Every structure is written in C-alpha cells, then in structure tokens.
CSV table of C-alpha atoms in Angstrom, one decimal:
chain,number,residue,atom,x,y,z
A,1,MET,CA,-25.6,-15.6,40.2
A,2,ASP,CA,-27.3,-18.9,40.9
A,3,LEU,CA,-26.8,-21.9,40.5
A,4,LYS,CA,-30.7,-22.1,38.8
A,5,SER,CA,-29.3,-19.1,36.0
A,6,PHE,CA,-25.3,-20.9,36.1
A,7,ILE,CA,-26.7,-24.2,35.1
A,8,GLU,CA,-28.7,-22.0,31.9
A,9,ASN,CA,-26.0,-20.9,31.2
A,10,PHE,CA,-23.8,-24.2,31.6
A,11,ALA,CA,-26.0,-26.0,29.2
A,12,GLU,CA,-26.2,-23.5,26.5
A,13,GLN,CA,-21.9,-24.4,26.7
A,14,LEU,CA,-22.8,-27.7,25.2
A,15,ASP,CA,-24.1,-29.0,22.4
A,16,ASP,CA,-28.0,-31.3,22.2
A,17,VAL,CA,-28.4,-31.3,26.2
A,18,GLU,CA,-30.8,-28.6,27.7
A,19,ALA,CA,-31.2,-27.1,30.9
A,20,SER,CA,-33.3,-29.0,32.1
A,21,ASP,CA,-31.1,-32.5,31.5
A,22,ILE,CA,-28.3,-30.8,33.7
A,23,GLN,CA,-28.7,-30.7,38.0
A,24,ALA,CA,-25.8,-29.7,40.8
A,25,ASP,CA,-24.5,-32.2,41.2
A,26,THR,CA,-23.6,-33.6,37.4
A,27,GLU,CA,-20.8,-34.8,36.9
A,28,TYR,CA,-20.8,-32.9,34.1
A,29,GLN,CA,-17.2,-34.1,32.7
A,30,GLU,CA,-19.0,-37.7,32.6
A,31,LEU,CA,-21.0,-35.6,30.0
A,32,ASP,CA,-21.2,-37.4,26.0
A,33,GLU,CA,-21.0,-33.9,25.2
A,34,TRP,CA,-18.7,-32.6,27.2
A,35,SER,CA,-15.1,-31.5,25.8
A,36,SER,CA,-11.5,-29.2,26.6
A,37,LEU,CA,-13.5,-27.2,23.8
A,38,THR,CA,-16.0,-26.8,26.0
A,39,ALA,CA,-13.9,-26.2,29.0
A,40,MET,CA,-12.7,-23.3,27.0
A,41,SER,CA,-15.8,-22.2,26.1
A,42,LEU,CA,-17.1,-21.9,30.0
A,43,ILE,CA,-13.6,-20.0,31.0
A,44,ALA,CA,-15.0,-17.5,28.3
A,45,MET,CA,-18.8,-18.0,29.8
A,46,SER,CA,-17.4,-17.3,33.5
A,47,LYS,CA,-15.3,-14.2,31.8
A,48,THR,CA,-18.2,-12.7,30.1
A,49,ILE,CA,-21.0,-14.0,32.0
A,50,TYR,CA,-20.0,-13.4,35.4
A,51,GLY,CA,-17.0,-10.9,35.2
A,52,LYS,CA,-14.7,-13.5,36.7
A,53,THR,CA,-11.6,-15.1,35.7
A,54,ILE,CA,-10.6,-19.2,36.1
A,55,THR,CA,-8.0,-21.7,34.2
A,56,GLY,CA,-8.4,-25.2,32.5
A,57,ARG,CA,-6.9,-26.2,35.7
A,58,GLU,CA,-9.3,-24.8,37.7
A,59,VAL,CA,-12.0,-26.5,35.9
A,60,ARG,CA,-9.8,-29.7,36.1
A,61,SER,CA,-10.5,-29.9,39.9
A,62,CYS,CA,-13.8,-29.5,40.1
A,63,LYS,CA,-16.0,-32.5,39.3
A,64,THR,CA,-19.3,-31.1,39.7
A,65,VAL,CA,-21.7,-29.0,38.5
A,66,GLU,CA,-22.2,-27.6,41.6
A,67,ASP,CA,-18.2,-27.7,42.1
A,68,LEU,CA,-18.1,-25.1,39.2
A,69,TYR,CA,-21.3,-22.6,40.4
A,70,ASN,CA,-18.8,-22.6,43.7
A,71,LEU,CA,-15.5,-22.2,42.4
A,72,ILE,CA,-17.2,-19.1,40.1
A,73,ALA,CA,-19.1,-17.2,42.4
A,74,SER,CA,-15.8,-17.7,45.1
A,75,LYS,CA,-14.0,-15.6,43.3
C-alpha cells in the first residue's frame, strides 16, 4: 500500500472528486462530499481492498487523508 494509490481509492469513495483534487494534507472532513455514508464506504474500502478493519471512531480521530492512510497502514 502506498499513499498515491490510497488517495486514488479514497477519491473513488467521493462523488464528483478526482484523485488529483486530493492531497495528503487534505482535511477530508471539510470536503463538501464527505458524509457519514462516505465514512462507511471508507471503512468498507479498508476491509475489502487492504484487509484492515477500522472503526468509525478511528476515522473521526483522523484529520487528513494522510492520517487515514497511516491509520490503515498501521493495522
């Protein structure tokens, strides 16, 4: 797992957002497209693509896309 591919996978969870619009330091919860359903999609993505289980609480504790990447990578 690398950050670039993670950003691409993350962007796929959001409607109308290109991976090129997302950077490692993007505060994802500030994105207009971010919602609780998107958080659930992210949790499912983590499990299906990376085989890692994360919780909603862990997602909420992250601030940037890189924080999410580090969370999933550390599992």
